[in-house]
Amino acid sequence: MSKPALVVRGVVKQFGNHVAVDDVSFEVASGVVYGILGPNGAGKTTTLRMINDIIKPDRGTIEISGLPPGIEAARKIGYLPEERGLYPKMRVLDAIEFLGELRGLSRRDAKTRGTAWLDKLGLGQWKANKGQDLSKGMQQKVQFAAALIHEPDLVILDEPWSGLDPINAEVLRETVEEIRASGRTVLFSTHQMEQAEKVCDAVCIIARGKKVLDGNLRELKEASASEGLIALGFADAASRAAAEPILADTTLVIERRPPRAGEVADCEVKLAESAAPGALLSTLLAAGVNFRLFEVVTPTLHQIFVDKVGDTAAVAARIDEDAA
């Protein structure tokens, strides 16, 4: 079995009276895309800065491919920080070359790779321009290229989709998938659950500095689906009426909810602990209920976040996502 790309154990970081990261632990396997998720202020950026040895944890340990944070481990990392910023008077290609040389590349290799990355990201015609000539999204793509130019084993991206339009967000997503396909590891933080759901193999959800959930994303969704939420759509008014007394039976259904926004269901119901989807379906069919929809709901990542973190933090995350 290959060595984990990253292991974080019991990490704590406090600033004055504020505990930014409170006993957080997680492990990132090699060759996966791993998301650290949560609303702004959850402790995501502080965690990434500790992994990058920008700040030291007050307690706990961190290992990058078996190495503690430091110079040797840094050679294995490509980092895109949340705070963007290029040298405004430096030409774009020169800036990438410079950052590539800092990562140990020769000037020739840095120039060759930098040119290739600019072409790949649709910025080839801007390579002679100064950083100040580029839009915010274009500057972000340049820094993304600089973070990847030395082909790091572990790519760390802090809020990488922030400020990107849908086209550039898709370019970034495709590049992340290419990195994973090459056998390397991507670790990123975000409050944008929809983007995370498209690319993540595994996630760690943090709220108010504490880990509330982590694991393989597919397994987490399957586990949530097994909690017994069923979406129902009735074929006609008669079927809807016939279903009413059955849905009121607490041996089968313990909760009834309106459909989620944009869904075609008439309602969602949560099964009683001892009830199975088949039992509800057979009872409804026996009562003459006709359906246009009967579906075991597989929750979205945002819905899992709501369930585990709570409505207040989830609303804050949704506001942040809509504003991005």
Short mmCIF file of C-alpha atoms in Angstrom, two decimals:
data_model
loop_
_atom_site.label_atom_id
_atom_site.label_comp_id
_atom_site.label_asym_id
_atom_site.label_seq_id
_atom_site.Cartn_x
_atom_site.Cartn_y
_atom_site.Cartn_z
CA MET A 1 0.00 0.00 0.00
CA SER A 2 1.35 3.43 -0.91
CA LYS A 3 2.19 5.95 1.75
CA PRO A 4 -0.54 8.58 2.42
CA ALA A 5 0.08 11.90 0.73
CA LEU A 6 -0.87 13.75 3.91
CA VAL A 7 -1.64 12.88 7.51
CA VAL A 8 -2.98 15.49 9.95
CA ARG A 9 -3.34 14.37 13.58
CA GLY A 10 -4.95 16.34 16.39
CA VAL A 11 -3.95 19.75 15.04
CA VAL A 12 -4.83 22.81 17.15
CA LYS A 13 -4.22 26.48 16.34
CA GLN A 14 -5.26 29.37 18.55
CA PHE A 15 -4.99 33.11 17.94
CA GLY A 16 -5.45 34.93 21.23
CA ASN A 17 -8.74 33.71 22.69
CA HIS A 18 -9.97 32.37 19.35
CA VAL A 19 -9.44 28.68 18.56
CA ALA A 20 -9.25 28.65 14.76
CA VAL A 21 -8.56 24.91 14.43
CA ASP A 22 -9.65 22.60 17.22
CA ASP A 23 -8.24 19.05 17.29
CA VAL A 24 -8.65 18.36 13.57
CA SER A 25 -7.45 15.04 12.14
CA PHE A 26 -7.71 13.58 8.65
CA GLU A 27 -5.72 11.49 6.17
CA VAL A 28 -5.37 12.03 2.43
CA ALA A 29 -4.51 9.02 0.26
CA SER A 30 -2.14 9.39 -2.67
CA GLY A 31 -3.69 10.05 -6.08
CA VAL A 32 -7.03 11.46 -4.93
CA VAL A 33 -8.82 14.80 -4.89
CA TYR A 34 -9.60 15.72 -1.29
CA GLY A 35 -11.73 18.68 -0.24
CA ILE A 36 -11.65 20.57 3.04
CA LEU A 37 -15.10 22.11 3.12
CA GLY A 38 -16.93 24.60 5.26
CA PRO A 39 -18.16 28.19 5.45
CA ASN A 40 -15.80 31.14 5.56
CA GLY A 41 -14.15 31.37 8.97
CA ALA A 42 -14.35 27.61 9.57
CA GLY A 43 -10.57 27.15 9.85
CA LYS A 44 -9.84 25.84 6.36
CA THR A 45 -7.17 28.37 5.37
CA THR A 46 -5.46 28.12 8.76
CA THR A 47 -5.26 24.35 8.29
CA LEU A 48 -3.70 24.70 4.83
CA ARG A 49 -1.18 27.26 6.12
CA MET A 50 -0.06 24.82 8.80
CA ILE A 51 0.37 22.09 6.20
CA ASN A 52 2.50 24.51 4.15
CA ASP A 53 4.59 25.43 7.24
CA ILE A 54 3.55 29.09 6.98
CA ILE A 55 2.36 28.92 10.57
CA LYS A 56 3.04 26.29 13.23
CA PRO A 57 0.32 24.31 15.00
CA ASP A 58 0.08 24.76 18.75
CA ARG A 59 -0.47 21.03 19.11
CA GLY A 60 -0.67 18.01 16.83
CA THR A 61 1.43 16.66 13.98
CA ILE A 62 1.46 16.89 10.19
CA GLU A 63 3.22 14.57 7.72
CA ILE A 64 3.59 15.13 3.96
CA SER A 65 4.57 11.82 2.36
CA GLY A 66 6.02 10.84 5.74
CA LEU A 67 7.93 14.12 6.15
CA PRO A 68 7.23 16.91 8.65
CA PRO A 69 6.47 20.35 7.21
CA GLY A 70 9.68 22.07 6.16
CA ILE A 71 12.05 22.63 3.24
CA GLU A 72 12.21 19.01 2.10
CA ALA A 73 8.43 18.56 2.24
CA ALA A 74 7.90 21.91 0.50
CA ARG A 75 9.59 20.57 -2.64
CA LYS A 76 6.71 18.10 -2.98
CA ILE A 77 4.02 20.80 -2.69
CA GLY A 78 2.44 23.23 -5.14
CA TYR A 79 0.41 25.89 -3.31
CA LEU A 80 -2.18 28.36 -4.56
CA PRO A 81 -2.99 30.64 -1.59
CA GLU A 82 -6.33 32.29 -1.00
CA GLU A 83 -4.73 35.73 -1.24
CA ARG A 84 -3.95 36.21 -4.92
CA GLY A 85 -1.23 38.53 -6.12
CA LEU A 86 1.35 38.76 -8.90
CA TYR A 87 4.17 41.25 -9.16
CA PRO A 88 2.20 43.95 -11.00
CA LYS A 89 5.14 45.33 -13.04
CA MET A 90 6.60 41.94 -13.99
CA ARG A 91 5.73 40.28 -17.29
CA VAL A 92 3.52 37.25 -16.92
CA LEU A 93 5.95 34.69 -18.33
CA ASP A 94 8.83 36.21 -16.36
CA ALA A 95 6.82 35.85 -13.16
CA ILE A 96 6.12 32.17 -13.84
CA GLU A 97 9.78 31.56 -14.74
CA PHE A 98 10.88 33.21 -11.50
CA LEU A 99 8.50 31.14 -9.38
CA GLY A 100 9.55 27.99 -11.24
CA GLU A 101 13.22 28.69 -10.50
CA LEU A 102 12.35 29.11 -6.82
CA ARG A 103 10.96 25.57 -7.02
CA GLY A 104 14.27 24.23 -8.34
CA LEU A 105 13.73 24.35 -12.11
CA SER A 106 16.35 25.65 -14.50
CA ARG A 107 15.47 28.88 -16.26
CA ARG A 108 15.08 27.02 -19.57
CA ASP A 109 12.74 24.41 -18.06
CA ALA A 110 10.77 27.08 -16.23
CA LYS A 111 10.28 29.05 -19.44
CA THR A 112 9.29 25.97 -21.45
CA ARG A 113 6.83 24.74 -18.85
CA GLY A 114 5.49 28.23 -18.16
CA THR A 115 4.79 28.79 -21.85
CA ALA A 116 3.02 25.44 -22.08
CA TRP A 117 0.84 26.23 -19.06
CA LEU A 118 -0.10 29.66 -20.36
CA ASP A 119 -1.13 28.11 -23.68
CA LYS A 120 -3.11 25.40 -21.90
CA LEU A 121 -4.99 27.96 -19.81
CA GLY A 122 -5.73 30.22 -22.77
CA LEU A 123 -3.27 32.94 -21.77
CA GLY A 124 -0.53 32.42 -24.36
CA GLN A 125 -1.17 35.79 -25.99
CA TRP A 126 -0.74 37.55 -22.64
CA LYS A 127 2.69 36.18 -21.72
CA ALA A 128 4.48 39.46 -22.53
CA ASN A 129 1.96 41.59 -20.63
CA LYS A 130 2.51 42.81 -17.11
CA GLY A 131 0.56 41.27 -14.26
CA GLN A 132 -1.37 44.49 -13.73
CA ASP A 133 -2.80 44.20 -17.26
CA LEU A 134 -4.66 40.98 -16.43
CA SER A 135 -8.12 40.60 -14.96
CA LYS A 136 -8.51 39.02 -11.53
CA GLY A 137 -9.53 35.69 -13.05
CA MET A 138 -6.59 35.72 -15.48
CA GLN A 139 -4.15 36.51 -12.66
CA GLN A 140 -5.57 33.60 -10.74
CA LYS A 141 -4.91 31.24 -13.65
CA VAL A 142 -1.32 32.50 -13.89
CA GLN A 143 -0.78 31.74 -10.21
CA PHE A 144 -2.40 28.36 -10.71
CA ALA A 145 0.16 27.63 -13.43
CA ALA A 146 2.97 28.79 -11.13
CA ALA A 147 1.76 26.41 -8.41
CA LEU A 148 1.89 23.46 -10.84
CA ILE A 149 4.97 24.26 -12.90
CA HIS A 150 7.32 21.96 -10.95
CA GLU A 151 4.83 19.01 -11.13
CA PRO A 152 4.38 18.65 -7.37
CA ASP A 153 3.21 15.43 -5.76
CA LEU A 154 0.72 17.34 -3.60
CA VAL A 155 -1.20 20.29 -5.05
CA ILE A 156 -2.84 22.52 -2.42
CA LEU A 157 -5.45 25.01 -3.60
CA ASP A 158 -7.11 27.46 -1.22
CA GLU A 159 -10.55 28.56 -2.50
CA PRO A 160 -9.45 27.97 -6.12
CA TRP A 161 -12.87 28.72 -7.69
CA SER A 162 -13.32 32.06 -5.96
CA GLY A 163 -13.85 34.80 -8.55
CA LEU A 164 -13.80 32.50 -11.59
CA ASP A 165 -16.52 32.67 -14.22
CA PRO A 166 -18.21 29.38 -15.24
CA ILE A 167 -15.90 28.80 -18.23
CA ASN A 168 -12.70 29.26 -16.25
CA ALA A 169 -14.15 27.24 -13.37
CA GLU A 170 -14.61 24.35 -15.81
CA VAL A 171 -11.02 24.73 -17.04
CA LEU A 172 -9.81 24.51 -13.46
CA ARG A 173 -11.97 21.45 -12.77
CA GLU A 174 -10.60 19.68 -15.86
CA THR A 175 -7.03 20.47 -14.82
CA VAL A 176 -7.66 19.07 -11.34
CA GLU A 177 -8.94 15.85 -12.92
CA GLU A 178 -5.82 15.66 -15.11
CA ILE A 179 -3.61 15.98 -12.03
CA ARG A 180 -5.47 13.12 -10.37
CA ALA A 181 -5.20 11.02 -13.53
CA SER A 182 -1.42 11.47 -13.41
CA GLY A 183 -1.37 9.81 -9.97
CA ARG A 184 -0.75 12.98 -8.00
CA THR A 185 -2.83 14.35 -5.13
CA VAL A 186 -4.98 17.47 -4.93
CA LEU A 187 -6.03 19.03 -1.63
CA PHE A 188 -8.25 22.08 -1.77
CA SER A 189 -10.48 24.15 0.46
CA THR A 190 -13.76 25.65 -0.63
CA HIS A 191 -17.18 26.78 0.54
CA GLN A 192 -18.60 26.00 -2.93
CA MET A 193 -20.18 22.60 -2.37
CA GLU A 194 -21.36 22.17 -5.96
CA GLN A 195 -17.82 22.50 -7.33
CA ALA A 196 -16.46 20.17 -4.66
CA GLU A 197 -19.06 17.53 -5.45
CA LYS A 198 -17.93 17.45 -9.10
CA VAL A 199 -14.30 16.60 -8.37
CA CYS A 200 -13.83 15.20 -4.86
CA ASP A 201 -13.04 11.60 -4.02
CA ALA A 202 -13.13 12.34 -0.29
CA VAL A 203 -13.98 15.29 1.93
CA CYS A 204 -13.49 16.70 5.40
CA ILE A 205 -16.18 19.12 6.60
CA ILE A 206 -15.08 21.69 9.17
CA ALA A 207 -17.32 24.12 11.06
CA ARG A 208 -16.22 26.58 13.73
CA GLY A 209 -12.76 25.03 13.79
CA LYS A 210 -13.94 21.47 14.42
CA LYS A 211 -14.18 18.50 12.09
CA VAL A 212 -17.76 17.30 11.86
CA LEU A 213 -17.44 14.66 9.13
CA ASP A 214 -14.87 13.08 6.84
CA GLY A 215 -14.56 10.15 4.49
CA ASN A 216 -15.07 8.89 0.96
CA LEU A 217 -17.69 11.10 -0.71
CA ARG A 218 -19.57 8.26 -2.40
CA GLU A 219 -19.75 6.31 0.87
CA LEU A 220 -20.92 9.38 2.77
CA LYS A 221 -23.69 9.95 0.25
CA GLU A 222 -24.72 6.29 0.29
CA ALA A 223 -24.82 6.34 4.10
CA SER A 224 -27.02 9.44 4.04
CA ALA A 225 -29.27 7.85 1.40
CA SER A 226 -29.71 4.83 3.68
CA GLU A 227 -31.27 7.10 6.32
CA GLY A 228 -34.61 6.64 4.55
CA LEU A 229 -35.60 9.79 2.69
CA ILE A 230 -38.02 9.10 -0.18
CA ALA A 231 -39.18 11.55 -2.86
CA LEU A 232 -42.77 11.00 -3.98
CA GLY A 233 -44.57 12.28 -7.07
CA PHE A 234 -48.21 11.26 -7.53
CA ALA A 235 -49.75 10.62 -10.94
CA ASP A 236 -53.05 12.35 -10.16
CA ALA A 237 -55.16 13.98 -7.46
CA ALA A 238 -56.87 10.70 -6.59
CA SER A 239 -53.54 9.03 -5.91
CA ARG A 240 -52.46 11.98 -3.79
CA ALA A 241 -55.62 11.66 -1.69
CA ALA A 242 -55.27 7.88 -1.37
CA ALA A 243 -51.70 8.31 -0.11
CA GLU A 244 -52.61 10.72 2.71
CA PRO A 245 -53.62 8.21 5.41
CA ILE A 246 -50.63 5.99 4.63
CA LEU A 247 -48.18 8.88 4.92
CA ALA A 248 -49.79 9.73 8.27
CA ASP A 249 -48.98 6.23 9.59
CA THR A 250 -46.02 6.75 11.96
CA THR A 251 -45.03 3.09 11.72
CA LEU A 252 -44.04 3.87 8.14
CA VAL A 253 -43.33 7.61 7.98
CA ILE A 254 -42.01 9.83 10.76
CA GLU A 255 -41.58 13.08 8.85
CA ARG A 256 -43.00 14.75 5.78
CA ARG A 257 -41.21 17.58 4.00
CA PRO A 258 -41.92 19.82 1.02
CA PRO A 259 -39.90 19.05 -2.12
CA ARG A 260 -36.53 20.71 -2.54
CA ALA A 261 -36.36 23.76 -4.77
CA GLY A 262 -36.32 22.79 -8.43
CA GLU A 263 -37.41 19.18 -7.80
CA VAL A 264 -40.44 17.53 -9.50
CA ALA A 265 -41.58 15.61 -6.41
CA ASP A 266 -44.80 16.47 -4.57
CA CYS A 267 -43.15 15.81 -1.21
CA GLU A 268 -40.36 13.98 0.57
CA VAL A 269 -40.90 11.62 3.48
CA LYS A 270 -38.53 10.19 6.06
CA LEU A 271 -39.16 6.55 6.85
CA ALA A 272 -39.57 5.19 10.35
CA GLU A 273 -36.45 3.40 11.59
CA SER A 274 -37.98 -0.06 11.14
CA ALA A 275 -39.54 0.68 7.74
CA ALA A 276 -38.00 -0.08 4.36
CA PRO A 277 -38.65 1.71 1.05
CA GLY A 278 -40.25 -1.46 -0.35
CA ALA A 279 -42.73 -1.62 2.52
CA LEU A 280 -43.91 1.93 1.86
CA LEU A 281 -44.10 1.31 -1.89
CA SER A 282 -46.12 -1.90 -1.58
CA THR A 283 -48.53 -0.31 0.91
CA LEU A 284 -49.13 2.66 -1.39
CA LEU A 285 -49.61 0.44 -4.45
CA ALA A 286 -52.07 -1.74 -2.55
CA ALA A 287 -54.09 1.38 -1.82
CA GLY A 288 -54.29 2.17 -5.53
CA VAL A 289 -51.73 4.96 -5.55
CA ASN A 290 -50.16 5.64 -8.96
CA PHE A 291 -46.78 7.36 -9.20
CA ARG A 292 -44.80 9.49 -11.56
CA LEU A 293 -41.90 9.40 -9.06
CA PHE A 294 -40.79 7.12 -6.24
CA GLU A 295 -37.12 7.65 -5.49
CA VAL A 296 -34.73 6.94 -2.64
CA VAL A 297 -33.07 10.33 -2.27
CA THR A 298 -29.30 10.48 -2.58
CA PRO A 299 -28.43 13.79 -0.93
CA THR A 300 -26.19 16.40 -2.46
CA LEU A 301 -23.03 17.40 -0.68
CA HIS A 302 -24.72 20.66 0.31
CA GLN A 303 -27.59 18.73 1.90
CA ILE A 304 -25.14 16.57 3.85
CA PHE A 305 -23.45 19.78 4.96
CA VAL A 306 -26.81 21.18 6.16
CA ASP A 307 -27.56 18.00 8.12
CA LYS A 308 -24.15 17.83 9.80
CA VAL A 309 -23.33 21.51 10.33
CA GLY A 310 -26.73 23.12 10.83
CA ASP A 311 -28.87 25.63 9.01
CA THR A 312 -27.04 28.78 10.14
CA ALA A 313 -23.63 27.74 8.84
CA ALA A 314 -25.17 26.21 5.74
CA VAL A 315 -27.00 29.41 4.87
CA ALA A 316 -23.75 31.34 5.34
CA ALA A 317 -21.99 28.93 2.99
CA ARG A 318 -24.76 29.27 0.39
CA ILE A 319 -24.59 33.07 0.57
CA ASP A 320 -20.81 32.91 0.08
CA GLU A 321 -21.24 30.53 -2.88
CA ASP A 322 -23.87 32.69 -4.56
CA ALA A 323 -21.69 35.78 -4.14
CA ALA A 324 -18.59 34.09 -5.58
#
